[in-house]
């Protein structure tokens, strides 16, 4: 599942390549890929046609492009994308559309008035697109044109700010995390508490912090919580610098290029390999129908482990 660095890489690509461009028409090749759009494929196409892309915004793993409202100086809607496990947003030039066949997993094509297109490609079909209204919220995100209050798409209003967000209330986050009664990794994965962290960056951040994923949150001291948050933030910044983490061809940026952070992973997916810090062999544990990877020396399992 793409996490914050991967989604931010795509958002940055959209900001550089599609803003200011206008939608000419929309082709929905698979209805399931617009299943979250209440009005269905025809309504989605109708709400996008003639609209201009004004801003590319992200909240955690949610990504949206703000649409202009013709005749006003305010934005009232956005094209919301959730990439799922394999979703890709690919910017196509007019020349590429003329020369090449469509991608075998093309689900939606947003044709632009200048002859190019924005393609939504999704092999495993867990991702989706929708046009959704923007709603004012005190803890919103930038992107509303001429709006006094920040705006968020309705489906994203429950998503918390992320560790790289300059507006994050860090003290409040530490306080809320310590008040939970759960395991540390479960708390980090809770998108209503702090967004953008998934399995990869939770494991890598906790390795940097020398903390085990099963530490009960209510027993953590403030400096330990700070270390966990700092570790996750540091590893996500490092991943952003390398374009995200790609294990295969399923994750690419808007130009079809893969990230390279998988070559820098310390423990995630490294079971049986030596810990880069102490040399002990990385272990794998089952966790929430997934896996957790830790160094048994640097991250000893606590006796009062939760989950």
Short mmCIF file of C-alpha atoms in Angstrom, two decimals:
data_model
loop_
_atom_site.label_atom_id
_atom_site.label_comp_id
_atom_site.label_asym_id
_atom_site.label_seq_id
_atom_site.Cartn_x
_atom_site.Cartn_y
_atom_site.Cartn_z
CA UNK A 1 0.00 0.00 0.00
CA UNK A 2 1.48 3.39 -0.93
CA UNK A 3 2.30 5.45 2.15
CA UNK A 4 2.95 9.15 2.64
CA UNK A 5 6.23 9.41 0.64
CA UNK A 6 4.74 7.57 -2.34
CA UNK A 7 1.53 9.61 -2.32
CA UNK A 8 3.45 12.86 -1.82
CA UNK A 9 5.68 12.00 -4.79
CA UNK A 10 2.57 11.61 -6.95
CA UNK A 11 1.04 14.83 -5.55
CA UNK A 12 4.22 16.74 -6.39
CA UNK A 13 4.15 15.35 -9.92
CA UNK A 14 0.55 16.39 -10.39
CA UNK A 15 1.35 19.87 -9.07
CA UNK A 16 4.10 20.23 -11.66
CA UNK A 17 2.34 18.68 -14.65
CA UNK A 18 -1.46 19.14 -14.56
CA UNK A 19 -2.27 22.35 -12.70
CA UNK A 20 -3.84 24.99 -14.90
CA UNK A 21 -4.98 22.39 -17.44
CA UNK A 22 -8.66 21.87 -18.26
CA UNK A 23 -10.61 18.62 -18.54
CA UNK A 24 -12.10 18.01 -21.97
CA UNK A 25 -13.75 14.62 -21.41
CA UNK A 26 -13.58 11.53 -19.22
CA UNK A 27 -13.55 7.88 -20.26
CA UNK A 28 -14.38 5.33 -17.55
CA UNK A 29 -13.11 1.92 -18.66
CA UNK A 30 -14.04 0.13 -15.43
CA UNK A 31 -17.03 1.25 -13.39
CA UNK A 32 -15.63 -0.32 -10.21
CA UNK A 33 -12.81 2.22 -10.23
CA UNK A 34 -15.32 5.03 -9.64
CA UNK A 35 -17.47 3.04 -7.19
CA UNK A 36 -17.17 5.71 -4.48
CA UNK A 37 -18.58 8.42 -6.76
CA UNK A 38 -22.23 8.62 -5.73
CA UNK A 39 -23.62 9.52 -9.14
CA UNK A 40 -21.76 6.83 -11.10
CA UNK A 41 -19.48 7.08 -14.15
CA UNK A 42 -21.63 9.43 -16.25
CA UNK A 43 -22.06 11.88 -13.40
CA UNK A 44 -18.33 11.83 -12.65
CA UNK A 45 -17.57 12.61 -16.30
CA UNK A 46 -20.12 15.41 -16.30
CA UNK A 47 -18.79 17.00 -13.11
CA UNK A 48 -15.22 16.98 -14.46
CA UNK A 49 -15.78 18.20 -18.03
CA UNK A 50 -14.78 21.83 -18.47
CA UNK A 51 -13.22 22.13 -15.02
CA UNK A 52 -9.63 23.32 -14.50
CA UNK A 53 -7.16 21.70 -12.10
CA UNK A 54 -6.21 24.38 -9.57
CA UNK A 55 -4.17 22.71 -6.78
CA UNK A 56 -2.83 19.28 -5.86
CA UNK A 57 -3.31 18.50 -2.17
CA UNK A 58 -2.62 15.53 0.09
CA UNK A 59 -3.80 14.50 3.56
CA UNK A 60 -2.07 11.32 4.71
CA UNK A 61 -2.64 8.75 1.96
CA UNK A 62 -5.56 10.69 0.45
CA UNK A 63 -4.78 12.77 -2.64
CA UNK A 64 -6.97 15.24 -4.47
CA UNK A 65 -6.84 17.86 -7.20
CA UNK A 66 -8.91 20.97 -6.53
CA UNK A 67 -11.29 21.94 -9.33
CA UNK A 68 -12.19 25.51 -10.20
CA UNK A 69 -15.78 26.66 -9.93
CA UNK A 70 -16.52 28.48 -13.20
CA UNK A 71 -17.61 32.07 -12.68
CA UNK A 72 -16.40 32.28 -9.07
CA UNK A 73 -13.15 32.75 -7.19
CA UNK A 74 -13.83 29.77 -4.93
CA UNK A 75 -13.25 26.04 -5.26
CA UNK A 76 -16.17 23.80 -4.36
CA UNK A 77 -15.08 20.32 -5.47
CA UNK A 78 -12.08 18.10 -6.07
CA UNK A 79 -11.08 14.98 -7.93
CA UNK A 80 -10.22 12.61 -5.07
CA UNK A 81 -7.88 9.68 -5.66
CA UNK A 82 -7.07 6.78 -3.38
CA UNK A 83 -4.31 4.68 -4.90
CA UNK A 84 -5.11 1.47 -3.04
CA UNK A 85 -2.38 -1.14 -3.49
CA UNK A 86 -1.48 -0.53 -7.11
CA UNK A 87 -3.12 2.67 -8.34
CA UNK A 88 -1.10 4.99 -10.57
CA UNK A 89 -1.85 8.46 -11.91
CA UNK A 90 0.11 8.85 -15.13
CA UNK A 91 0.38 12.06 -17.14
CA UNK A 92 0.29 11.38 -20.89
CA UNK A 93 1.26 13.81 -23.63
CA UNK A 94 -0.70 14.12 -26.85
CA UNK A 95 2.20 12.46 -28.70
CA UNK A 96 2.17 9.49 -26.32
CA UNK A 97 -1.56 9.01 -26.81
CA UNK A 98 -1.15 8.99 -30.58
CA UNK A 99 1.83 6.64 -30.65
CA UNK A 100 1.10 4.04 -28.01
CA UNK A 101 -1.63 1.59 -27.08
CA UNK A 102 -3.48 2.12 -23.83
CA UNK A 103 -2.09 0.54 -20.68
CA UNK A 104 -3.65 -2.93 -20.12
CA UNK A 105 -4.84 -1.84 -16.67
CA UNK A 106 -6.18 1.58 -17.67
CA UNK A 107 -9.34 2.20 -15.61
CA UNK A 108 -10.09 5.89 -16.18
CA UNK A 109 -8.73 8.38 -18.71
CA UNK A 110 -9.20 12.11 -18.08
CA UNK A 111 -8.63 13.78 -21.43
CA UNK A 112 -7.28 17.33 -21.25
CA UNK A 113 -8.14 20.19 -23.57
CA UNK A 114 -4.53 20.50 -24.80
CA UNK A 115 -4.56 16.93 -26.15
CA UNK A 116 -2.87 15.19 -23.24
CA UNK A 117 -4.45 13.03 -20.56
CA UNK A 118 -4.30 11.96 -16.94
CA UNK A 119 -4.66 8.18 -16.73
CA UNK A 120 -5.70 6.18 -13.69
CA UNK A 121 -4.09 2.77 -13.97
CA UNK A 122 -4.81 0.13 -11.32
CA UNK A 123 -3.87 -3.52 -11.69
CA UNK A 124 -5.40 -4.81 -8.45
CA UNK A 125 -8.40 -2.44 -8.57
CA UNK A 126 -8.40 -1.52 -4.86
CA UNK A 127 -7.98 2.17 -5.71
CA UNK A 128 -10.69 4.55 -6.80
CA UNK A 129 -11.50 8.03 -8.12
CA UNK A 130 -14.40 10.28 -7.20
CA UNK A 131 -15.47 13.87 -7.56
CA UNK A 132 -16.44 15.10 -4.13
CA UNK A 133 -17.53 18.37 -2.58
CA UNK A 134 -15.04 20.34 -0.49
CA UNK A 135 -16.24 21.18 3.00
CA UNK A 136 -14.86 23.76 5.46
CA UNK A 137 -13.23 22.32 8.56
CA UNK A 138 -11.11 23.92 11.30
CA UNK A 139 -8.44 21.28 10.73
CA UNK A 140 -8.53 21.30 6.97
CA UNK A 141 -5.85 21.61 4.32
CA UNK A 142 -4.89 24.40 1.90
CA UNK A 143 -6.46 24.36 -1.51
CA UNK A 144 -9.64 26.40 -1.36
CA UNK A 145 -9.60 29.38 -3.68
CA UNK A 146 -10.58 32.52 -1.79
CA UNK A 147 -11.75 30.52 1.22
CA UNK A 148 -11.33 31.78 4.78
CA UNK A 149 -11.53 28.25 6.19
CA UNK A 150 -9.38 25.35 4.97
CA UNK A 151 -11.25 22.82 2.88
CA UNK A 152 -11.20 19.04 2.76
CA UNK A 153 -13.05 16.51 0.61
CA UNK A 154 -15.89 15.01 2.62
CA UNK A 155 -14.39 11.46 2.68
CA UNK A 156 -11.12 12.78 4.15
CA UNK A 157 -12.42 14.89 7.04
CA UNK A 158 -11.63 12.15 9.58
CA UNK A 159 -7.97 11.88 8.52
CA UNK A 160 -5.45 13.46 10.90
CA UNK A 161 -2.50 15.62 9.89
CA UNK A 162 0.80 13.87 9.20
CA UNK A 163 4.26 14.14 10.76
CA UNK A 164 5.59 16.30 7.91
CA UNK A 165 2.72 18.79 8.09
CA UNK A 166 3.99 22.12 9.49
CA UNK A 167 0.55 22.72 11.03
CA UNK A 168 0.62 19.47 13.04
CA UNK A 169 -0.05 19.92 16.76
CA UNK A 170 2.93 17.81 17.87
CA UNK A 171 2.31 18.25 21.61
CA UNK A 172 -1.31 17.28 21.18
CA UNK A 173 -0.32 14.21 19.19
CA UNK A 174 2.12 13.05 21.89
CA UNK A 175 -0.56 13.52 24.52
CA UNK A 176 -3.21 11.63 22.56
CA UNK A 177 -0.86 8.76 21.72
CA UNK A 178 0.16 8.27 25.35
CA UNK A 179 -3.52 8.26 26.34
CA UNK A 180 -4.27 5.27 24.11
CA UNK A 181 -4.33 1.71 25.43
CA UNK A 182 -2.92 -0.16 22.49
CA UNK A 183 0.38 -1.25 20.96
CA UNK A 184 2.76 1.42 19.68
CA UNK A 185 2.66 0.32 16.05
CA UNK A 186 -1.13 0.09 16.07
CA UNK A 187 -1.23 3.69 17.26
CA UNK A 188 1.15 4.82 14.51
CA UNK A 189 -1.03 3.12 11.90
CA UNK A 190 -4.22 4.81 13.16
CA UNK A 191 -4.93 7.42 10.48
CA UNK A 192 -7.28 9.32 12.79
CA UNK A 193 -4.39 9.87 15.19
CA UNK A 194 -1.57 10.63 12.75
CA UNK A 195 -1.81 10.03 9.01
CA UNK A 196 0.47 8.77 6.28
CA UNK A 197 2.34 6.05 8.19
CA UNK A 198 1.90 2.51 6.91
CA UNK A 199 3.56 -0.82 7.60
CA UNK A 200 6.88 0.00 5.93
CA UNK A 201 7.61 3.33 7.59
CA UNK A 202 6.24 2.22 10.97
CA UNK A 203 8.76 -0.66 11.04
CA UNK A 204 11.61 1.48 9.75
CA UNK A 205 10.82 4.37 12.10
CA UNK A 206 10.58 2.10 15.15
CA UNK A 207 13.93 0.51 14.24
CA UNK A 208 15.49 3.97 14.15
CA UNK A 209 13.89 4.74 17.52
CA UNK A 210 15.01 1.36 19.01
CA UNK A 211 11.45 0.66 20.13
CA UNK A 212 9.46 -2.57 19.75
CA UNK A 213 6.13 -2.37 17.94
CA UNK A 214 4.27 -4.07 20.82
CA UNK A 215 5.20 -1.52 23.50
CA UNK A 216 1.97 -0.52 25.32
CA UNK A 217 1.34 3.14 24.54
CA UNK A 218 0.19 3.95 28.08
CA UNK A 219 3.62 2.92 29.43
CA UNK A 220 5.65 5.08 27.04
CA UNK A 221 7.52 8.05 28.42
CA UNK A 222 7.29 11.32 26.52
CA UNK A 223 10.90 11.06 25.17
CA UNK A 224 10.11 7.57 23.83
CA UNK A 225 7.04 8.83 22.00
CA UNK A 226 9.12 11.68 20.58
CA UNK A 227 11.74 9.15 19.40
CA UNK A 228 9.08 7.06 17.68
CA UNK A 229 7.61 10.08 15.91
CA UNK A 230 11.04 11.42 14.99
CA UNK A 231 12.06 8.03 13.60
CA UNK A 232 8.98 7.78 11.40
CA UNK A 233 9.38 11.39 10.19
CA UNK A 234 13.08 10.89 9.42
CA UNK A 235 12.53 7.74 7.40
CA UNK A 236 9.69 9.32 5.42
CA UNK A 237 11.85 12.35 4.59
CA UNK A 238 14.63 10.00 3.45
CA UNK A 239 12.16 8.06 1.30
CA UNK A 240 10.81 11.27 -0.23
CA UNK A 241 14.32 12.24 -1.27
CA UNK A 242 14.53 8.96 -3.22
CA UNK A 243 11.06 9.07 -4.76
CA UNK A 244 9.41 6.59 -2.40
CA UNK A 245 9.64 2.82 -2.03
CA UNK A 246 9.02 0.51 -5.00
CA UNK A 247 9.16 -3.26 -4.72
CA UNK A 248 7.90 -3.87 -8.26
CA UNK A 249 6.38 -1.97 -11.16
CA UNK A 250 3.10 -1.30 -9.33
CA UNK A 251 4.20 1.98 -7.75
CA UNK A 252 5.48 4.72 -10.05
CA UNK A 253 5.30 8.49 -10.13
CA UNK A 254 3.30 10.46 -12.71
CA UNK A 255 6.05 9.92 -15.29
CA UNK A 256 6.16 6.17 -14.76
CA UNK A 257 9.42 6.18 -12.77
CA UNK A 258 9.97 4.00 -9.69
CA UNK A 259 11.35 5.14 -6.34
CA UNK A 260 14.53 3.65 -4.92
CA UNK A 261 14.11 3.73 -1.13
CA UNK A 262 13.63 -0.06 -1.02
CA UNK A 263 17.41 -0.27 -1.39
CA UNK A 264 17.82 1.60 1.91
CA UNK A 265 15.46 -0.42 4.12
CA UNK A 266 17.01 -1.54 7.41
CA UNK A 267 14.50 -4.14 8.61
CA UNK A 268 11.30 -4.14 6.55
CA UNK A 269 11.31 -7.25 4.38
CA UNK A 270 14.82 -8.11 5.56
CA UNK A 271 14.02 -11.25 7.62
CA UNK A 272 17.18 -13.31 8.18
CA UNK A 273 19.45 -10.45 7.09
CA UNK A 274 21.85 -8.78 9.56
CA UNK A 275 20.68 -5.64 11.31
CA UNK A 276 22.70 -2.73 9.86
CA UNK A 277 23.33 -1.43 13.37
CA UNK A 278 24.26 -4.51 15.45
CA UNK A 279 24.42 -7.48 13.08
CA UNK A 280 21.69 -9.55 14.74
CA UNK A 281 19.37 -11.31 12.27
CA UNK A 282 16.14 -9.45 11.52
CA UNK A 283 13.01 -11.32 12.60
CA UNK A 284 9.47 -11.33 11.26
CA UNK A 285 6.29 -11.53 13.35
CA UNK A 286 2.69 -11.79 12.20
CA UNK A 287 0.87 -8.52 12.84
CA UNK A 288 -2.69 -7.53 11.93
CA UNK A 289 -2.78 -9.98 8.99
CA UNK A 290 0.51 -8.48 7.83
CA UNK A 291 4.09 -8.61 9.11
CA UNK A 292 6.31 -6.69 11.48
CA UNK A 293 10.08 -6.73 11.11
CA UNK A 294 12.37 -5.95 14.02
CA UNK A 295 15.91 -6.39 15.28
CA UNK A 296 15.68 -8.67 18.37
CA UNK A 297 18.69 -6.92 19.96
CA UNK A 298 18.01 -3.26 19.15
CA UNK A 299 14.26 -3.66 19.70
CA UNK A 300 13.74 -6.23 22.47
CA UNK A 301 10.15 -7.36 22.93
CA UNK A 302 8.78 -5.98 26.23
CA UNK A 303 7.47 -8.38 28.86
CA UNK A 304 4.27 -6.38 29.04
CA UNK A 305 3.83 -6.40 25.26
CA UNK A 306 0.39 -5.47 23.98
CA UNK A 307 -0.74 -7.46 20.93
#
